[in-house]
XYZ file of C-alpha atoms in Angstrom:
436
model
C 28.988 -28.073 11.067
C 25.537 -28.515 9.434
C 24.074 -25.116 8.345
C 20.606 -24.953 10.245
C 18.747 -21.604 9.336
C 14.780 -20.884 10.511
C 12.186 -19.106 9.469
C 9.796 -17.818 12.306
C 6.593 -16.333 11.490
C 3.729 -14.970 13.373
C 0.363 -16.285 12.355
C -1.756 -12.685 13.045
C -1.977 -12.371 8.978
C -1.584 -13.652 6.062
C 2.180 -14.114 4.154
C 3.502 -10.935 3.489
C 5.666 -10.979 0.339
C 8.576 -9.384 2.545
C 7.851 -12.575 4.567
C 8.328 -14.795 1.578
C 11.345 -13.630 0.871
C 12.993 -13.803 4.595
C 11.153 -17.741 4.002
C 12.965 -18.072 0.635
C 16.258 -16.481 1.528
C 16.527 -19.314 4.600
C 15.771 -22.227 2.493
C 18.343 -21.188 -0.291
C 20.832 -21.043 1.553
C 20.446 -24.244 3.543
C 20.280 -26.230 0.127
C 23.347 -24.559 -1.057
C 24.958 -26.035 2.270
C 23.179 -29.151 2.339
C 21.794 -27.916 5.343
C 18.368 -28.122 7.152
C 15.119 -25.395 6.831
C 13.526 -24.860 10.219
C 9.735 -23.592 10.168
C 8.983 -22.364 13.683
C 5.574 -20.815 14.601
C 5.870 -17.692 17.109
C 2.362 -18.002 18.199
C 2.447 -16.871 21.661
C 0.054 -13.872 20.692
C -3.452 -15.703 21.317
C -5.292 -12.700 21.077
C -4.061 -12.140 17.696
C -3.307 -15.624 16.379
C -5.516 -17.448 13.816
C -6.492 -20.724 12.292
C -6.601 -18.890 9.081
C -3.504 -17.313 9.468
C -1.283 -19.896 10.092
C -3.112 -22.221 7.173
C -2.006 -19.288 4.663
C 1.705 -19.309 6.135
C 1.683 -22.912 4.896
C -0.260 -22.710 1.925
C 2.306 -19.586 0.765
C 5.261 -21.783 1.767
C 4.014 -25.298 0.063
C 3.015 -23.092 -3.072
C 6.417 -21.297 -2.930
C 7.998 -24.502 -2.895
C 9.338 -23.536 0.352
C 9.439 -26.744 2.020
C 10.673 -27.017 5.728
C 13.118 -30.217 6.915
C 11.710 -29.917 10.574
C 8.213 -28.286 12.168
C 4.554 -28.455 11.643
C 3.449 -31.515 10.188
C 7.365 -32.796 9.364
C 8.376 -32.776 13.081
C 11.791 -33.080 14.088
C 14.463 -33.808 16.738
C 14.138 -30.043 18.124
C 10.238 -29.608 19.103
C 7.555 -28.565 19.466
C 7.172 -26.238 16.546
C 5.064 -24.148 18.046
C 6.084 -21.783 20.715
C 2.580 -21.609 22.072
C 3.851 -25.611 23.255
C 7.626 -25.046 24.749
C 6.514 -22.859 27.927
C 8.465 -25.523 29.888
C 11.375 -24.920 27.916
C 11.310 -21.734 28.261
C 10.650 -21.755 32.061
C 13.847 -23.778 32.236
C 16.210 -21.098 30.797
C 13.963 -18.314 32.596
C 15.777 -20.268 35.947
C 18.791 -20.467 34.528
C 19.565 -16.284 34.333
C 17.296 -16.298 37.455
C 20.179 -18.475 39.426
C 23.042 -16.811 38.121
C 21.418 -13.280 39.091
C 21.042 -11.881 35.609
C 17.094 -11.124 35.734
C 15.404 -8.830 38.459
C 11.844 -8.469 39.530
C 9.957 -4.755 38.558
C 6.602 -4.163 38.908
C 5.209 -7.540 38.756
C 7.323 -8.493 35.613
C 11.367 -9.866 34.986
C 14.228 -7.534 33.325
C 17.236 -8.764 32.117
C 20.089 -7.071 33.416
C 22.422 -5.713 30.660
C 25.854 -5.899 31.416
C 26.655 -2.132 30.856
C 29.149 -2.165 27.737
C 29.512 -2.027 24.064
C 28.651 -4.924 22.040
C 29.957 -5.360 18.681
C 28.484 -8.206 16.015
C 29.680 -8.944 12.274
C 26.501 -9.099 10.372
C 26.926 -10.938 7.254
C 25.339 -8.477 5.138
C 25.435 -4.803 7.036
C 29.025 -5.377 8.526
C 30.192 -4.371 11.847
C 27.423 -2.983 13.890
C 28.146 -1.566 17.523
C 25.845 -1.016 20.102
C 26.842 0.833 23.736
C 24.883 -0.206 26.599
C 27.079 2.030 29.053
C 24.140 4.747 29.080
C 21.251 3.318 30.391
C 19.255 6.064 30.099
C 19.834 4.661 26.047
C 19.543 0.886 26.501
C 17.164 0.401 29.713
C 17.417 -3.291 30.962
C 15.067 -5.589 28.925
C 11.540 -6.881 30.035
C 12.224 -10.667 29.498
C 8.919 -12.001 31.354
C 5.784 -10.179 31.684
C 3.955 -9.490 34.685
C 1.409 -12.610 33.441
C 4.119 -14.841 33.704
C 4.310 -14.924 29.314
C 7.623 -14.340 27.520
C 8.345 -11.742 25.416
C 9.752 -12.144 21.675
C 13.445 -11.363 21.915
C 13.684 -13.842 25.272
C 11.816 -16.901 23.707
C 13.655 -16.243 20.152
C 16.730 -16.723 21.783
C 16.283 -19.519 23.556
C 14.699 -21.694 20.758
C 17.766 -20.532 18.303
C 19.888 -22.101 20.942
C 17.657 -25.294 21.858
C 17.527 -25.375 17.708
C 21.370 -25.008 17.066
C 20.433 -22.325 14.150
C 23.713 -21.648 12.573
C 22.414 -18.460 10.586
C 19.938 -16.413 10.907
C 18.828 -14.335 7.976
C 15.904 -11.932 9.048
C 14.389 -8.431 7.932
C 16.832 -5.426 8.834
C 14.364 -4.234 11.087
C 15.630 -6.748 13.634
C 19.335 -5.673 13.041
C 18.889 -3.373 16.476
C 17.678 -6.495 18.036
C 20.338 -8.576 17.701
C 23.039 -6.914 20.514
C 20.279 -7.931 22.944
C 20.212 -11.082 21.744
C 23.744 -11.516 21.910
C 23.811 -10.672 25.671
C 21.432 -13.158 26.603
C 23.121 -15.820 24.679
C 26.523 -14.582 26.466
C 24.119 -14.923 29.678
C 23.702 -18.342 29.089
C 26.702 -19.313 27.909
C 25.579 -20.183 24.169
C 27.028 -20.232 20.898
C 25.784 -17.345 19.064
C 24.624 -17.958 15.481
C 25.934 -16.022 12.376
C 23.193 -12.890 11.860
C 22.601 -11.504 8.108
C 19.844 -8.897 8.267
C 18.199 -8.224 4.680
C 17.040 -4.674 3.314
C 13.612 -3.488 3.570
C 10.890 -3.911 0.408
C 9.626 -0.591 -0.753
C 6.925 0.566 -2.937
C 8.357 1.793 -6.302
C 7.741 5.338 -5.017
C 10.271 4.758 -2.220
C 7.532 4.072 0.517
C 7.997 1.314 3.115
C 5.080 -1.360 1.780
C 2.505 -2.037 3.876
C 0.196 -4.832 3.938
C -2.288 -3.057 1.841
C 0.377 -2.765 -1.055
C -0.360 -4.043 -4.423
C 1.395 -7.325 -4.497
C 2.071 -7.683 -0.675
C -0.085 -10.663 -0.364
C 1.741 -13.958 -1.337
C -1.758 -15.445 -1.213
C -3.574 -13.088 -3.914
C -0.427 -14.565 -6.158
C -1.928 -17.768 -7.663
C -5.889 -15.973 -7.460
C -4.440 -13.814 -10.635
C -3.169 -16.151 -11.896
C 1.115 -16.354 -11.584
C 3.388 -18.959 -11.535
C 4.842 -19.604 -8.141
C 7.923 -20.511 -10.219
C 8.111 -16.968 -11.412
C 6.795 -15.319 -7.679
C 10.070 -16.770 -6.120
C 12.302 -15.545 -9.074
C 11.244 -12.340 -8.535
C 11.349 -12.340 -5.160
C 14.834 -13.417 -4.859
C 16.175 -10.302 -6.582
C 14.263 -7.887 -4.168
C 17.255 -7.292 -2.416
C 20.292 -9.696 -3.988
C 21.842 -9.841 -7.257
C 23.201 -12.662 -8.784
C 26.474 -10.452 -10.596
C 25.298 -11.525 -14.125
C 23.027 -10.268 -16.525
C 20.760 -12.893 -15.958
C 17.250 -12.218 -14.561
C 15.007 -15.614 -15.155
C 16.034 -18.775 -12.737
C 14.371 -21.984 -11.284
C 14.283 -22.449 -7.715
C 16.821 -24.980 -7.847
C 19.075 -22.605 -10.303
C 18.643 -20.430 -7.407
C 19.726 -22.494 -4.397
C 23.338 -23.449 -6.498
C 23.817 -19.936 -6.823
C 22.414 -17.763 -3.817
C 25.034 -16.465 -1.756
C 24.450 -14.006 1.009
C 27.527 -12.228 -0.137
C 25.306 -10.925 -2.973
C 22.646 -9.675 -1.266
C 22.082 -5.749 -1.561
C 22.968 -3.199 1.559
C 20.028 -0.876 0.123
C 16.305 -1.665 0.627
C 14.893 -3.212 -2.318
C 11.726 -1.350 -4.916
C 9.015 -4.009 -5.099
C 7.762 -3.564 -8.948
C 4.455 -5.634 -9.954
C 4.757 -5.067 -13.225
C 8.646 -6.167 -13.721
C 6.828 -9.656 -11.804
C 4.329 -9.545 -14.187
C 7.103 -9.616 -16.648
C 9.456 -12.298 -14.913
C 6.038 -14.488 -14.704
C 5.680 -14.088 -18.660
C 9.776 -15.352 -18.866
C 8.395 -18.048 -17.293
C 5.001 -18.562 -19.290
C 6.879 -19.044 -22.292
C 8.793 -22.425 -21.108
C 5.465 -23.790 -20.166
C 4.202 -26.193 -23.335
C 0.763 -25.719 -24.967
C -1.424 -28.207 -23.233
C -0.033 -27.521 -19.440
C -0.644 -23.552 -19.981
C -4.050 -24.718 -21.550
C -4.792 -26.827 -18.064
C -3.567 -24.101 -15.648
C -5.243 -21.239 -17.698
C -8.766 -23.070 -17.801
C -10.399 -22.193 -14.423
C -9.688 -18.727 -15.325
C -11.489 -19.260 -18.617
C -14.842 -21.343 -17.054
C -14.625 -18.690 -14.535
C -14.962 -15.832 -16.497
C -17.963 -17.979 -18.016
C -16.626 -18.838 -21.270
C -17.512 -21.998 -23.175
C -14.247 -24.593 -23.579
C -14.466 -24.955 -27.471
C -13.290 -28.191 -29.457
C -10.220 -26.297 -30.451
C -9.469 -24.789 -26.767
C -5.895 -25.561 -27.474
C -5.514 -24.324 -31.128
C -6.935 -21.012 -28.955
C -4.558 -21.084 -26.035
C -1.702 -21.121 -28.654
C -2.744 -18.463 -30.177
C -2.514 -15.913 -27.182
C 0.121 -18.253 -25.089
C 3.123 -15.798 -25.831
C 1.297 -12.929 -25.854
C -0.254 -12.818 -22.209
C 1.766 -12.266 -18.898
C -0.782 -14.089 -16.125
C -3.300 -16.897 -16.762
C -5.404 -14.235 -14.881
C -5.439 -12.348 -18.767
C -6.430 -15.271 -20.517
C -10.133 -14.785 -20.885
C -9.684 -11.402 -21.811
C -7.311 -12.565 -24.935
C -9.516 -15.204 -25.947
C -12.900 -14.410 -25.179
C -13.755 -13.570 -28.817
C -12.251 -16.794 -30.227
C -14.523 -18.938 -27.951
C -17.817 -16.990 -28.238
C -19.645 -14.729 -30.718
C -21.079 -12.113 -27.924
C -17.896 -9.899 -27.208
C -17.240 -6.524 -26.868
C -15.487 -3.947 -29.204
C -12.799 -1.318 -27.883
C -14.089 2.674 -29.032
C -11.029 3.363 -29.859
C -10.391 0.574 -31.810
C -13.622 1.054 -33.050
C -13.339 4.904 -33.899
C -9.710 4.183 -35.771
C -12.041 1.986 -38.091
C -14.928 4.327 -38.475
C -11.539 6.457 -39.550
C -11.054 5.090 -42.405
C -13.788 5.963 -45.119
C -13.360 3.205 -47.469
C -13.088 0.650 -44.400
C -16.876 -0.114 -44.498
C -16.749 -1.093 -48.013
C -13.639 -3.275 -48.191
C -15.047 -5.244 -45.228
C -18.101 -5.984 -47.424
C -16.201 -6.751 -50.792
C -13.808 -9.178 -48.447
C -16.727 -10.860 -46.987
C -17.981 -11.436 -50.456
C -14.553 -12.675 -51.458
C -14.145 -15.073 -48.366
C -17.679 -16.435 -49.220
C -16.299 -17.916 -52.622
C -13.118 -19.575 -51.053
C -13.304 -23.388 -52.101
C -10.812 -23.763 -49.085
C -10.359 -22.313 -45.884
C -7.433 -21.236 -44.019
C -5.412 -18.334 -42.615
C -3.332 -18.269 -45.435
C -5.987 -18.777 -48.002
C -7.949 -15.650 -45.832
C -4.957 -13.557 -45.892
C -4.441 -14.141 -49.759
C -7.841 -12.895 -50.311
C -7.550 -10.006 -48.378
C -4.480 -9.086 -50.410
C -6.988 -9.199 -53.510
C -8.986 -7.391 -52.224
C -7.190 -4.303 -51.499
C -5.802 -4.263 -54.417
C -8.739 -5.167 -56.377
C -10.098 -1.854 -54.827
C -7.209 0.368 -55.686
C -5.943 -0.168 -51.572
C -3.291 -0.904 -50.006
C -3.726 -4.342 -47.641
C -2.680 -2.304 -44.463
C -5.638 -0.362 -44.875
C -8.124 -3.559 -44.772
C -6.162 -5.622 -41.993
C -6.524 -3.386 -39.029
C -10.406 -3.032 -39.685
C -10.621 -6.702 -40.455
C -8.834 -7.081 -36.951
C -11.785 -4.940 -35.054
C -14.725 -6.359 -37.102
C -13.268 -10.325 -35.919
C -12.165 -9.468 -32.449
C -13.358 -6.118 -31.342
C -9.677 -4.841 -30.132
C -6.828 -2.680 -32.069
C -4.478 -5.953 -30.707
C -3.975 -9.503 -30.502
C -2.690 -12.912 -31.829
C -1.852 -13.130 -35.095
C -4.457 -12.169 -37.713
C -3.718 -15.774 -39.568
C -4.333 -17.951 -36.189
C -7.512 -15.522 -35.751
C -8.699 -16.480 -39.249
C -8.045 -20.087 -39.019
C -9.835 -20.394 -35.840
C -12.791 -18.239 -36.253
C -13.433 -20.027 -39.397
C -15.284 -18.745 -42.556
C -19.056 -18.360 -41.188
C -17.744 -16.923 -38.435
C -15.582 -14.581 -40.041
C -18.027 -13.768 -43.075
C -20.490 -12.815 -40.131
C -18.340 -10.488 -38.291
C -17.156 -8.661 -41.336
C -20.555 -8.594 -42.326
C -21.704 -6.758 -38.905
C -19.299 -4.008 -38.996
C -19.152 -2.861 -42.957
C -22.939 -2.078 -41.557
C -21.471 0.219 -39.349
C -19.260 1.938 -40.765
């Protein structure tokens, strides 16, 4: 049996992270079966659907790496893709519970009629689940076709599982209730059933169901800050499973030879931005010099900073220290121009120290008379200069750190000097001893 899973999204929105994840569970676990990735589009909602909307479903997916064996734009021996196009299919197994007496007319629109008993299923990650449709007064018979002669979700779902041969079908636990209804159509029609494995909810940290106003809810506002999709679909795998080692950083294909949905968690999943903005940082530091340089640039130009000669000499100098490309231009903005602002409290700590003002001014005297320039060579005459002054070199490096870059923080004070160079430097050490 070939392992066919789906993943059927509305377009009324953008991609939701919770979304994503349903997206990246699917696909994981058809490429650890060799199987094949569905992408259906439930667009039967025209007053809600949009152009827009289902253009960011596919942007999400294709930057993701999410990419689908059969639907939009791939086709495939199981179409159309789009449910707004398979009315006639759906008409078709409308007649068939219509001949075999299973749907009734009320008000205008078509009910399935439940067959009044319990139904059991085995869900692959919540276990036995029992519903009992004895008490109807519980479990009413289901509107199948609406009185304007559309289909409603759980009826057309069905059918294009079936018409699809989905094997699995791993979806958001807030279907799990669904799925007994589902299982009495397909018994209605005589299908196969596929295998059902309903996933745990995404909450806020704070234990709050997110909403699509959430921090971090929109896959699209990912690559705007300036992540790796690399590092978005790590993290979003382990909302919710846990691969039983200590390990925390994979590659999508590390992920697909070890996703199982044996592994995935009963208990809903706490979303966490900043342990993303951590797993994207993992990820940031297997990225070499010059392709970090190239992906961090638009957020540089952006921010309307020049690209110096030694852009790259700069990019090294932050590369391990950022989490985003989105904080580059905030890490390097003194580096590549002269006009930069300082942090008060960085700047108060300085104006701390009483003797700070005057060491600035003998070092700037002592890095005028260097025959050769270089961190070391800077760092060597700092040294004299503390002690030349009775000091200690701690006390001249943190207010040599404000006077070159403003901030209490940063690369290392060697790559700073090297790439400010002397007039530079001489300058800036020059401009705060007068303030101090």
């Amino acid at each position: 049996m070939t392992v066919r899973t789906r993943f059927a999204p509305s377009p009324t929105g953008y991609l939701h992270v919770g979304g994503a994840r349903t997206a990246l569970f699917n696909w994981l676990f058809a490429r650890k079966h060799g199987g094949v990735f569905v992408l259906r589009v439930e667009d039967t909602d025209e007053a809600r659907n949009t152009d827009e909307a289902r253009q960011a479903i596919f942007d999400g997916m294709n930057w993701l790496g999410l990419d689908w064996d059969e639907g939009p734009g791939t086709g495939g021996d199981y179409g159309p893709y789009y449910q707004s196009e398979r009315k006639p299919v759906y008409d078709e197994w409308f007649k068939k519970l219509l001949d075999s007496g299973r749907v009734y007319e009320d008000g205008g629109a078509w009910r399935f009629r439940f067959e009044r008993k319990p139904v059991t299923m085995q869900d692959l990650v919540c276990g036995e689940v029992t519903i009992d449709y004895r008490d109807e007064s519980n479990t009413p018979d289901m509107v199948v076709k609406r009185s304007d002669g559309s289909y409603v979700f759980h009826f057309v779902n069905v059918v294009d599982d079936l018409e699809m041969e989905i094997t699995h079908v791993i979806r958001g636990e807030d279907h799990l209730m669904n799925t007994p209804k589902h299982l009495q159509l397909i018994e209605a029609f005589g299908g196969k059933a596929p295998q059902y494995a309903h996933i745990p909810l995404i909450l806020n940290p704070d234990g709050s169901k997110m909403s699509k106003r959430d921090a971090g809810a929109a896959v699209g506002d990912y690559p705007k800050q300036g992540f790796l999709s690399a590092a978005v679909v790590n993290f979003i795998s382990l909302l919710g499973w846990n691969p039983k080692t200590e390990r925390e950083i994979f590659t999508l294909a590390e992920l697909a030879e070890c996703f199982s949905l044996g592994n995935i968690n009963r208990a809903p999943a706490r979303f966490d931005l900043e342990k993303c903005k951590w797993v994207n940082q993992q990820h940031l530091l297997g990225v070499s010099v010059a392709d970090f340089a190239a992906a961090a640039q638009p957020f540089v130009v952006a921010a309307g900073l020049p690209i110096a000669e030694n852009y790259l000499e700069v990019i090294a100098a932050v590369k391990d220290k950022v989490r985003l490309f989105g904080d580059v231009p905030a890490a390097v903005d003194f580096m590549l121009q002269d006009d930069f602002s300082f942090d008060e409290d960085a700047l108060a700590k300085a104006r701390g120290n009483a003797s700070a003002g005057s060491l600035l001014a003998a070092l700037a005297v002592r890095f005028s008379g260097l025959s050769e320039w270089s961190g070391d060579a800077a760092k060597a005459a700092l040294n004299e200069t503390a002690l030349a002054a009775g000091a200690k070199p701690g006390q001249l490096m943190f207010p040599l750190r404000v006077a070159l870059s403003g901030r209490a923080h940063g690369p290392d004070l060697g790559d700073i000097l090297s790439i400010l160079g002397r007039e530079r430097c001489v300058t800036r050490l020059r401009a705060l001893a007068g303030q101090l």
